[in-house]
Amino acid sequence: MPQIGRYAHITGWGAHVPSRAVTNDDLSQILPTSDAWIRQMTGIVERRIAEEGEYTSTMAIQAGRQALKMANLDPLTLDLVICATSTPDYLMPNTASLIQDGLGAGKAAAFDLNTACSGFVYAVSVAAGLIKGGLYERILVIGAESMSRVMNWSDRSTCVLFGDGAGAVVLEASDRPGGVLASKLGSDGSGGDQLMVGLGTRLPITEDSVARGETAMKMNGQQVFRFATRIMNEATREVTAMAGLQLGDIDLIIPHQANTRILEVAAKQLSIPPGRIYANLHRYGNTSAASIPLALVDALAEGRIRAGDHLVFVGFGGGLTWGACLVEWSYGPRRHWSVSQRAWRWMRDRVAGVKRGLHSLDRRLSGASRGKG
Ligand code: UT7
C-alpha cells in the first residue's frame, strides 16, 4: 500500500555499451543480408557486440557505477539492486548479486527479473512500489543484456536485430511530489512461443541441440510486430489515464527500441508527432531490457528532457509481456560536482574496493582452513 506523501524519483542514470560496433555492412559479409534491407525494415544501422571477457554483469557494473556517481550515492547506502535481464551470466548465481558485489553495495539485497524486453519497465515499477510502500529508500535498477550470446548467427531474420549493452537508474524516496507516478504491467503467456530462447532446464543442452539452433533466439517477427504496435498504443494510453493526464501532456515517450516502423505506427495510433517518441535504435539495435535506459541516457545527453517533463517508458517483448511507467522528471539534465566532491567519491570507491577484496580474501582463507580441519 503506497504511503501518502512518499514518492520514488530517478536521481541518477548511466549506460555502458561494448566498444565493438558491428555495422549492417559487416553483417552482409557473413550473411545473405544487406544494409539497405536492415535500414529499411528496422531502422538499425549498427549494434554493439560484447567482446571476450565482457558479460551482462560487467556491462551492468559500469552502467550502475555511473548512475551511483550521478546520484552522488555511496554504494553502501543502496538497499536493493534489481537486474532486468534475459541473458544472465549464469542460471545461478543471479546477475544482480554479481553486480551488487562488483559495486561494493554490501548492504543491498539483489535479484534478477526476467520479462525480456519489458524487463526495465517491470523493474522500475517494482522498485517504485517498494519505495512508495516504505520498504526501501534507495534502489539501483539495471537493464543489461548480452543478446549476441544467444543468437543463431546463421538466422538472418533475428541476428541482425539485436545488440548488447546496459543502462541503469537510481530510484530514491522523497516527499517531493513527482517521479514514477503510475505503472501498468501485463502478460499473455499464451504467446510465449512467439519469441523465445530455448536455453534452460527444459531443453537438454547437447551438441546437437546447439547445432540445430534450438537453444538460440527464435521469433515470429510478424506476430510480434502486430502485438508490439497494439500494446504500445494501449499501454501508453492506460498509464497516462492512470496518472490523471492526457496524451497531450506527455513530453516524450521512451519506448523499447525494436523497430522504427513500430514507433511510426504507434505515433499514428496515438496521434502524436513522431518527434515525441524517442529513438536511438539506429546506434544499438534491439538491446532488450537495456534498450529503454540506454535511450533515456541518450535523450538526457541530447537535452531532450527537462525538469517537470512527463515521460512514458513503454516496453513489450518475450513472455509475451508488456509494461508502461509514467514518470514526472524531477532533475535537470546534469548535476555538477566540485573537485572536493569528486575527490571524496574517488576515495570512497577505492575504500569500497579494498573492503571487498579483504572480505573475499577472508572468505577464501576461512574456507581453506576449514578444508584443512
Ligand atoms: O524485442 C522484442 C520485440 N521484437 C520486435 O518487436 C520485432 C518485431 N518484428 C519486426 O520488427 C519485423 O517482423 C522484422 C524486422 C523482424 C521482419 O520484418 P517483416 O516485415 O516481418 O519481414 P519478414 O520476416 O516477413 O521477411 C520479409 C522478407 C522474407 O523474404 P521473402 O520470403 O519475402 O523472400 C525474408 O526471408 O525478408 C527476408 N529477410 C531478410 N532479407 C534480408 C528476413 N530477414 C532478412 C535479412 N536480410 N536480415
Tab-separated table of C-alpha atoms and ligand atoms in Angstrom:
chain	number	residue	atom	x	y	z
A	1	MET	CA	0.000	0.000	0.000
A	2	PRO	CA	1.675	3.284	-1.053
A	3	GLN	CA	2.346	5.678	1.825
A	4	ILE	CA	0.808	9.095	1.404
A	5	GLY	CA	3.379	11.775	0.586
A	6	ARG	CA	6.090	9.293	-0.411
A	7	TYR	CA	7.461	9.385	-3.971
A	8	ALA	CA	10.078	7.489	-5.967
A	9	HIS	CA	12.356	9.753	-8.027
A	10	ILE	CA	15.030	8.865	-10.556
A	11	THR	CA	18.134	10.599	-9.213
A	12	GLY	CA	20.946	9.012	-11.218
A	13	TRP	CA	21.464	7.315	-14.573
A	14	GLY	CA	24.250	5.651	-16.524
A	15	ALA	CA	24.930	3.496	-19.552
A	16	HIS	CA	27.593	1.237	-20.935
A	17	VAL	CA	27.913	-0.410	-24.340
A	18	PRO	CA	30.758	-2.543	-25.687
A	19	SER	CA	33.260	-0.621	-27.824
A	20	ARG	CA	32.963	-3.059	-30.746
A	21	ALA	CA	30.458	-1.677	-33.273
A	22	VAL	CA	29.202	-4.070	-35.961
A	23	THR	CA	27.622	-2.370	-38.980
A	24	ASN	CA	24.997	-3.761	-41.341
A	25	ASP	CA	27.697	-3.953	-43.999
A	26	ASP	CA	29.822	-6.069	-41.644
A	27	LEU	CA	26.902	-8.492	-41.278
A	28	SER	CA	26.376	-8.633	-45.033
A	29	GLN	CA	29.876	-10.153	-45.265
A	30	ILE	CA	28.778	-13.216	-43.256
A	31	LEU	CA	25.031	-13.464	-44.049
A	32	PRO	CA	22.684	-13.130	-47.046
A	33	THR	CA	21.548	-9.647	-45.946
A	34	SER	CA	22.196	-6.021	-46.854
A	35	ASP	CA	22.482	-2.594	-45.268
A	36	ALA	CA	19.507	-1.475	-47.381
A	37	TRP	CA	17.211	-4.279	-46.097
A	38	ILE	CA	18.132	-3.816	-42.432
A	39	ARG	CA	17.817	0.006	-42.534
A	40	GLN	CA	14.552	-0.015	-44.430
A	41	MET	CA	12.883	-2.811	-42.452
A	42	THR	CA	14.139	-1.888	-38.969
A	43	GLY	CA	15.998	1.455	-38.881
A	44	ILE	CA	19.077	-0.234	-37.395
A	45	VAL	CA	22.465	0.934	-38.711
A	46	GLU	CA	24.828	-0.721	-36.257
A	47	ARG	CA	24.874	-2.572	-32.963
A	48	ARG	CA	27.449	-3.138	-30.202
A	49	ILE	CA	28.697	-6.661	-29.603
A	50	ALA	CA	30.375	-7.777	-26.370
A	51	GLU	CA	33.994	-8.850	-26.686
A	52	GLU	CA	35.511	-11.837	-24.946
A	53	GLY	CA	35.614	-11.062	-21.218
A	54	GLU	CA	32.589	-8.728	-21.393
A	55	TYR	CA	29.410	-10.066	-19.794
A	56	THR	CA	25.979	-8.865	-18.733
A	57	SER	CA	27.301	-8.246	-15.199
A	58	THR	CA	30.444	-6.370	-16.274
A	59	MET	CA	28.469	-4.003	-18.524
A	60	ALA	CA	25.867	-3.567	-15.765
A	61	ILE	CA	28.522	-2.706	-13.192
A	62	GLN	CA	29.873	0.073	-15.438
A	63	ALA	CA	26.387	1.497	-16.002
A	64	GLY	CA	25.491	1.141	-12.305
A	65	ARG	CA	28.674	2.876	-11.200
A	66	GLN	CA	27.841	5.875	-13.420
A	67	ALA	CA	24.284	6.028	-12.088
A	68	LEU	CA	25.526	5.988	-8.476
A	69	LYS	CA	28.057	8.702	-9.294
A	70	MET	CA	25.354	10.848	-10.852
A	71	ALA	CA	23.148	10.396	-7.772
A	72	ASN	CA	26.190	11.021	-5.551
A	73	LEU	CA	25.415	7.864	-3.599
A	74	ASP	CA	27.743	5.648	-1.612
A	75	PRO	CA	27.101	2.065	-2.861
A	76	LEU	CA	26.858	1.012	0.784
A	77	THR	CA	23.674	3.062	1.161
A	78	LEU	CA	21.834	1.040	-1.508
A	79	ASP	CA	19.006	-1.152	-0.196
A	80	LEU	CA	18.425	-3.220	-3.314
A	81	VAL	CA	19.866	-3.987	-6.757
A	82	ILE	CA	17.476	-5.277	-9.430
A	83	CYS	CA	18.908	-6.525	-12.701
A	84	ALA	CA	16.412	-6.871	-15.545
A	85	THR	CA	17.907	-9.370	-17.959
A	86	SER	CA	17.070	-12.416	-20.044
A	87	THR	CA	20.749	-13.109	-20.698
A	88	PRO	CA	22.202	-13.588	-17.198
A	89	ASP	CA	25.863	-14.517	-16.717
A	90	TYR	CA	24.726	-17.817	-15.137
A	91	LEU	CA	21.454	-19.538	-14.197
A	92	MET	CA	22.837	-19.303	-10.662
A	93	PRO	CA	24.114	-17.113	-9.006
A	94	ASN	CA	21.833	-14.317	-10.137
A	95	THR	CA	23.472	-11.482	-12.055
A	96	ALA	CA	22.218	-8.796	-9.646
A	97	SER	CA	24.280	-10.369	-6.850
A	98	LEU	CA	27.395	-10.235	-9.052
A	99	ILE	CA	26.637	-6.562	-9.710
A	100	GLN	CA	25.979	-5.873	-6.026
A	101	ASP	CA	29.387	-7.340	-5.179
A	102	GLY	CA	31.139	-5.576	-8.066
A	103	LEU	CA	29.773	-2.210	-6.962
A	104	GLY	CA	30.600	-2.768	-3.298
A	105	ALA	CA	26.927	-2.441	-2.353
A	106	GLY	CA	27.489	-4.665	0.667
A	107	LYS	CA	24.196	-3.846	2.414
A	108	ALA	CA	21.912	-4.309	-0.587
A	109	ALA	CA	19.620	-7.213	-1.409
A	110	ALA	CA	19.759	-8.309	-5.045
A	111	PHE	CA	17.617	-10.154	-7.538
A	112	ASP	CA	17.203	-10.676	-11.277
A	113	LEU	CA	13.965	-10.038	-13.079
A	114	ASN	CA	13.317	-11.674	-16.440
A	115	THR	CA	10.497	-10.304	-18.540
A	116	ALA	CA	12.687	-9.934	-21.638
A	117	CYS	CA	12.327	-6.569	-23.390
A	118	SER	CA	9.760	-5.333	-20.830
A	119	GLY	CA	12.223	-6.049	-18.003
A	120	PHE	CA	13.323	-2.489	-17.315
A	121	VAL	CA	9.745	-1.200	-17.045
A	122	TYR	CA	8.829	-4.100	-14.732
A	123	ALA	CA	11.916	-3.434	-12.591
A	124	VAL	CA	11.270	0.324	-12.308
A	125	SER	CA	7.639	-0.420	-11.371
A	126	VAL	CA	8.645	-2.927	-8.676
A	127	ALA	CA	11.323	-0.573	-7.318
A	128	ALA	CA	8.916	2.386	-7.220
A	129	GLY	CA	6.343	0.222	-5.419
A	130	LEU	CA	8.876	-0.885	-2.788
A	131	ILE	CA	9.956	2.722	-2.212
A	132	LYS	CA	6.429	4.167	-2.099
A	133	GLY	CA	5.375	1.347	0.235
A	134	GLY	CA	8.095	2.437	2.671
A	135	LEU	CA	10.182	-0.749	2.465
A	136	TYR	CA	13.284	0.753	0.852
A	137	GLU	CA	14.920	4.174	0.376
A	138	ARG	CA	17.394	3.660	-2.486
A	139	ILE	CA	17.267	1.101	-5.278
A	140	LEU	CA	19.524	0.576	-8.284
A	141	VAL	CA	17.655	-0.722	-11.342
A	142	ILE	CA	19.693	-2.005	-14.275
A	143	GLY	CA	18.629	-3.352	-17.660
A	144	ALA	CA	21.540	-5.338	-19.103
A	145	GLU	CA	21.825	-7.848	-21.918
A	146	SER	CA	24.329	-9.892	-23.897
A	147	MET	CA	21.920	-10.712	-26.723
A	148	SER	CA	24.768	-11.577	-29.106
A	149	ARG	CA	25.462	-14.684	-26.982
A	150	VAL	CA	22.001	-16.203	-27.576
A	151	MET	CA	21.754	-15.532	-31.313
A	152	ASN	CA	21.781	-18.090	-34.067
A	153	TRP	CA	24.337	-16.284	-36.208
A	154	SER	CA	23.119	-18.058	-39.335
A	155	ASP	CA	19.488	-16.895	-38.876
A	156	ARG	CA	19.349	-13.550	-40.697
A	157	SER	CA	15.781	-12.923	-39.570
A	158	THR	CA	16.887	-12.459	-35.922
A	159	CYS	CA	20.642	-11.970	-35.561
A	160	VAL	CA	20.713	-8.637	-37.418
A	161	LEU	CA	18.216	-7.154	-34.963
A	162	PHE	CA	19.874	-7.437	-31.573
A	163	GLY	CA	22.808	-5.891	-29.702
A	164	ASP	CA	24.463	-5.772	-26.271
A	165	GLY	CA	24.606	-3.112	-23.560
A	166	ALA	CA	23.440	-1.919	-20.156
A	167	GLY	CA	21.596	1.076	-18.730
A	168	ALA	CA	20.936	1.922	-15.095
A	169	VAL	CA	18.897	4.278	-12.933
A	170	VAL	CA	18.885	5.020	-9.211
A	171	LEU	CA	15.473	5.456	-7.597
A	172	GLU	CA	15.256	7.307	-4.279
A	173	ALA	CA	12.473	8.011	-1.813
A	174	SER	CA	11.389	11.618	-1.375
A	175	ASP	CA	8.457	13.596	-0.007
A	176	ARG	CA	8.693	15.885	-3.048
A	177	PRO	CA	5.817	15.091	-5.465
A	178	GLY	CA	6.844	13.614	-8.839
A	179	GLY	CA	8.928	10.672	-10.006
A	180	VAL	CA	7.205	7.426	-11.006
A	181	LEU	CA	3.522	8.412	-10.942
A	182	ALA	CA	1.891	5.301	-12.446
A	183	SER	CA	2.698	1.829	-13.802
A	184	LYS	CA	0.765	-0.679	-15.859
A	185	LEU	CA	2.180	-4.178	-16.388
A	186	GLY	CA	0.769	-7.095	-18.370
A	187	SER	CA	1.427	-10.595	-19.646
A	188	ASP	CA	-0.040	-13.079	-22.121
A	189	GLY	CA	1.811	-16.360	-21.654
A	190	SER	CA	-0.147	-17.993	-24.464
A	191	GLY	CA	2.204	-16.131	-26.830
A	192	GLY	CA	5.377	-17.407	-25.157
A	193	ASP	CA	6.447	-19.397	-28.214
A	194	GLN	CA	6.380	-16.307	-30.456
A	195	LEU	CA	9.685	-15.061	-29.088
A	196	MET	CA	11.928	-17.405	-27.185
A	197	VAL	CA	15.413	-18.508	-26.278
A	198	GLY	CA	15.184	-22.236	-25.523
A	199	LEU	CA	18.196	-22.317	-23.160
A	200	GLY	CA	17.034	-23.641	-19.801
A	201	THR	CA	16.248	-26.791	-17.881
A	202	ARG	CA	13.509	-27.981	-20.238
A	203	LEU	CA	15.721	-28.373	-23.275
A	204	PRO	CA	18.800	-30.561	-22.908
A	205	ILE	CA	21.878	-28.635	-23.988
A	206	THR	CA	23.660	-31.058	-26.256
A	207	GLU	CA	25.981	-30.569	-29.198
A	208	ASP	CA	23.016	-31.448	-31.445
A	209	SER	CA	20.500	-29.048	-29.857
A	210	VAL	CA	23.049	-26.241	-30.062
A	211	ALA	CA	23.980	-27.115	-33.668
A	212	ARG	CA	20.282	-27.173	-34.627
A	213	GLY	CA	19.923	-23.661	-33.196
A	214	GLU	CA	17.294	-24.873	-30.670
A	215	THR	CA	18.979	-23.087	-27.767
A	216	ALA	CA	19.178	-19.766	-29.647
A	217	MET	CA	16.694	-16.929	-30.193
A	218	LYS	CA	13.648	-17.670	-32.340
A	219	MET	CA	10.988	-15.119	-33.212
A	220	ASN	CA	7.792	-14.914	-35.206
A	221	GLY	CA	8.582	-11.383	-36.386
A	222	GLN	CA	5.229	-10.517	-37.938
A	223	GLN	CA	3.167	-11.689	-34.953
A	224	VAL	CA	5.431	-9.845	-32.532
A	225	PHE	CA	5.250	-6.723	-34.713
A	226	ARG	CA	1.437	-6.744	-34.542
A	227	PHE	CA	1.498	-7.320	-30.768
A	228	ALA	CA	4.088	-4.542	-30.266
A	229	THR	CA	2.147	-1.852	-32.144
A	230	ARG	CA	-1.128	-2.735	-30.381
A	231	ILE	CA	0.437	-2.810	-26.929
A	232	MET	CA	2.472	0.387	-27.317
A	233	ASN	CA	-0.713	2.249	-28.089
A	234	GLU	CA	-2.859	0.617	-25.363
A	235	ALA	CA	-0.281	0.654	-22.549
A	236	THR	CA	0.691	4.296	-23.207
A	237	ARG	CA	-2.951	5.386	-23.127
A	238	GLU	CA	-3.680	3.346	-19.967
A	239	VAL	CA	-0.726	4.583	-17.924
A	240	THR	CA	-1.385	8.192	-18.963
A	241	ALA	CA	-5.003	7.925	-17.800
A	242	MET	CA	-3.900	6.234	-14.539
A	243	ALA	CA	-1.739	9.296	-13.784
A	244	GLY	CA	-4.725	11.569	-14.461
A	245	LEU	CA	-3.075	13.043	-17.572
A	246	GLN	CA	-3.920	13.387	-21.279
A	247	LEU	CA	-1.737	12.207	-24.174
A	248	GLY	CA	-1.114	15.896	-24.943
A	249	ASP	CA	0.601	16.226	-21.522
A	250	ILE	CA	3.292	13.690	-22.471
A	251	ASP	CA	6.547	15.410	-23.426
A	252	LEU	CA	8.478	12.319	-24.524
A	253	ILE	CA	7.747	8.620	-24.931
A	254	ILE	CA	10.821	6.438	-24.434
A	255	PRO	CA	9.840	3.070	-25.877
A	256	HIS	CA	11.576	-0.266	-26.193
A	257	GLN	CA	13.823	0.096	-29.233
A	258	ALA	CA	12.903	-2.753	-31.583
A	259	ASN	CA	11.988	-1.245	-34.930
A	260	THR	CA	11.408	2.320	-36.193
A	261	ARG	CA	8.366	1.069	-38.131
A	262	ILE	CA	6.755	0.032	-34.814
A	263	LEU	CA	7.392	3.538	-33.459
A	264	GLU	CA	5.920	5.169	-36.569
A	265	VAL	CA	2.739	3.078	-36.355
A	266	ALA	CA	2.451	3.873	-32.635
A	267	ALA	CA	2.850	7.624	-33.288
A	268	LYS	CA	-0.044	7.449	-35.778
A	269	GLN	CA	-2.247	5.412	-33.431
A	270	LEU	CA	-1.555	7.785	-30.546
A	271	SER	CA	-1.998	10.823	-32.844
A	272	ILE	CA	1.239	12.388	-31.642
A	273	PRO	CA	4.124	13.785	-33.707
A	274	PRO	CA	6.848	11.135	-34.321
A	275	GLY	CA	9.357	13.539	-32.699
A	276	ARG	CA	7.691	12.913	-29.321
A	277	ILE	CA	8.790	9.259	-29.493
A	278	TYR	CA	12.499	8.924	-28.807
A	279	ALA	CA	14.567	6.541	-30.940
A	280	ASN	CA	18.247	5.600	-30.834
A	281	LEU	CA	17.968	2.075	-32.194
A	282	HIS	CA	19.998	3.032	-35.277
A	283	ARG	CA	23.010	3.079	-32.923
A	284	TYR	CA	22.433	-0.028	-30.786
A	285	GLY	CA	19.761	-2.231	-32.398
A	286	ASN	CA	17.412	-4.051	-30.044
A	287	THR	CA	19.145	-4.454	-26.670
A	288	SER	CA	16.080	-5.980	-24.967
A	289	ALA	CA	15.872	-4.909	-21.283
A	290	ALA	CA	18.744	-2.436	-21.774
A	291	SER	CA	17.075	-0.504	-24.573
A	292	ILE	CA	14.871	1.897	-22.568
A	293	PRO	CA	17.570	3.001	-20.078
A	294	LEU	CA	20.077	3.360	-22.958
A	295	ALA	CA	17.533	5.554	-24.751
A	296	LEU	CA	16.826	7.551	-21.574
A	297	VAL	CA	20.524	8.286	-21.074
A	298	ASP	CA	20.943	9.369	-24.726
A	299	ALA	CA	17.796	11.541	-24.583
A	300	LEU	CA	19.169	13.264	-21.459
A	301	ALA	CA	22.576	13.782	-23.086
A	302	GLU	CA	20.848	15.365	-26.102
A	303	GLY	CA	18.929	17.784	-23.838
A	304	ARG	CA	15.569	16.246	-24.814
A	305	ILE	CA	14.356	16.021	-21.179
A	306	ARG	CA	13.828	18.867	-18.711
A	307	ALA	CA	12.730	19.004	-15.099
A	308	GLY	CA	8.923	18.778	-14.897
A	309	ASP	CA	8.569	16.811	-18.170
A	310	HIS	CA	6.159	13.896	-18.293
A	311	LEU	CA	7.782	10.782	-19.774
A	312	VAL	CA	6.326	7.396	-20.641
A	313	PHE	CA	8.619	4.353	-20.634
A	314	VAL	CA	6.876	1.592	-22.597
A	315	GLY	CA	8.226	-1.919	-23.173
A	316	PHE	CA	6.991	-5.077	-24.911
A	317	GLY	CA	8.526	-8.448	-25.684
A	318	GLY	CA	9.055	-12.087	-24.750
A	319	GLY	CA	6.528	-13.698	-22.455
A	320	LEU	CA	4.655	-12.121	-24.069
A	321	THR	CA	4.943	-9.253	-21.612
A	322	TRP	CA	4.466	-5.504	-21.656
A	323	GLY	CA	4.595	-2.546	-19.332
A	324	ALA	CA	4.454	1.230	-19.164
A	325	CYS	CA	5.525	3.727	-16.486
A	326	LEU	CA	4.653	7.378	-16.334
A	327	VAL	CA	7.462	9.461	-14.837
A	328	GLU	CA	7.436	13.125	-13.909
A	329	TRP	CA	11.090	14.013	-14.403
A	330	SER	CA	12.417	15.803	-11.380
A	331	TYR	CA	16.035	16.601	-12.174
A	332	GLY	CA	17.820	18.719	-14.781
A	333	PRO	CA	19.968	17.025	-17.393
A	334	ARG	CA	23.156	17.032	-15.320
A	335	ARG	CA	24.415	17.712	-11.842
A	336	HIS	CA	27.848	19.259	-11.425
A	337	TRP	CA	30.177	18.172	-8.654
A	338	SER	CA	33.017	20.219	-7.181
A	339	VAL	CA	36.635	18.968	-7.201
A	340	SER	CA	36.424	18.088	-3.496
A	341	GLN	CA	33.176	16.149	-4.020
A	342	ARG	CA	34.799	14.231	-6.886
A	343	ALA	CA	37.895	13.506	-4.754
A	344	TRP	CA	35.712	12.272	-1.892
A	345	ARG	CA	33.817	9.968	-4.251
A	346	TRP	CA	37.069	8.614	-5.699
A	347	MET	CA	38.346	7.855	-2.158
A	348	ARG	CA	35.049	6.219	-1.220
A	349	ASP	CA	35.132	3.943	-4.304
A	350	ARG	CA	38.726	2.906	-3.541
A	351	VAL	CA	37.895	2.135	0.115
A	352	ALA	CA	34.862	0.076	-1.002
A	353	GLY	CA	37.120	-1.857	-3.421
A	354	VAL	CA	39.687	-2.615	-0.719
A	355	LYS	CA	36.943	-3.675	1.730
A	356	ARG	CA	35.503	-6.003	-0.913
A	357	GLY	CA	38.928	-7.543	-1.585
A	358	LEU	CA	39.536	-8.130	2.139
A	359	HIS	CA	36.084	-9.644	2.556
A	360	SER	CA	36.627	-12.105	-0.282
A	361	LEU	CA	40.157	-12.969	0.962
A	362	ASP	CA	38.734	-13.621	4.427
A	363	ARG	CA	36.102	-15.971	2.967
A	364	ARG	CA	38.744	-17.870	0.964
A	365	LEU	CA	41.111	-18.183	3.938
A	366	SER	CA	38.377	-19.414	6.282
A	367	GLY	CA	37.250	-21.912	3.566
A	368	ALA	CA	40.836	-23.171	3.227
A	369	SER	CA	41.338	-23.519	6.991
A	370	ARG	CA	38.010	-25.412	7.331
A	371	GLY	CA	39.190	-27.689	4.484
A	372	LYS	CA	42.381	-28.483	6.421
A	373	GLY	CA	40.476	-29.073	9.672
B	1	UT7	O1	12.239	-7.045	-28.782
B	1	UT7	C1	11.106	-7.815	-28.856
B	1	UT7	C2	10.160	-7.267	-29.796
B	1	UT7	N1	10.573	-7.597	-31.150
B	1	UT7	C3	10.014	-6.917	-32.136
B	1	UT7	O2	9.269	-6.011	-31.900
B	1	UT7	C4	10.287	-7.344	-33.575
B	1	UT7	C5	9.002	-7.235	-34.374
B	1	UT7	N2	9.154	-7.670	-35.749
B	1	UT7	C6	9.826	-6.961	-36.693
B	1	UT7	O3	10.401	-5.938	-36.399
B	1	UT7	C7	9.769	-7.427	-38.114
B	1	UT7	O4	8.873	-8.531	-38.203
B	1	UT7	C8	11.141	-7.861	-38.699
B	1	UT7	C9	12.016	-6.631	-38.934
B	1	UT7	C10	11.822	-8.810	-37.776
B	1	UT7	C11	10.940	-8.528	-40.070
B	1	UT7	O5	10.144	-7.718	-40.919
B	1	UT7	P1	8.932	-8.371	-41.725
B	1	UT7	O6	8.266	-7.313	-42.478
B	1	UT7	O7	8.096	-9.125	-40.743
B	1	UT7	O8	9.708	-9.312	-42.731
B	1	UT7	P2	9.555	-10.890	-42.939
B	1	UT7	O9	10.076	-11.653	-41.773
B	1	UT7	O10	8.173	-11.198	-43.414
B	1	UT7	O11	10.559	-11.100	-44.166
B	1	UT7	C12	10.344	-10.487	-45.455
B	1	UT7	C13	11.411	-10.993	-46.380
B	1	UT7	C14	11.498	-12.521	-46.420
B	1	UT7	O12	11.846	-12.902	-47.742
B	1	UT7	P3	10.727	-13.452	-48.750
B	1	UT7	O13	10.170	-14.666	-48.079
B	1	UT7	O14	9.726	-12.348	-48.908
B	1	UT7	O15	11.503	-13.744	-49.985
B	1	UT7	C15	12.666	-12.821	-45.514
B	1	UT7	O16	13.306	-14.051	-45.837
B	1	UT7	O17	12.693	-10.541	-45.965
B	1	UT7	C16	13.580	-11.650	-45.819
B	1	UT7	N3	14.516	-11.362	-44.732
B	1	UT7	C17	15.677	-10.742	-44.947
B	1	UT7	N4	16.266	-10.276	-46.068
B	1	UT7	C18	17.470	-9.689	-45.942
B	1	UT7	C19	14.373	-11.629	-43.420
B	1	UT7	N5	15.458	-11.191	-42.757
B	1	UT7	C20	16.283	-10.635	-43.689
B	1	UT7	C21	17.523	-10.014	-43.609
B	1	UT7	N6	18.082	-9.545	-44.756
B	1	UT7	N7	18.198	-9.840	-42.450
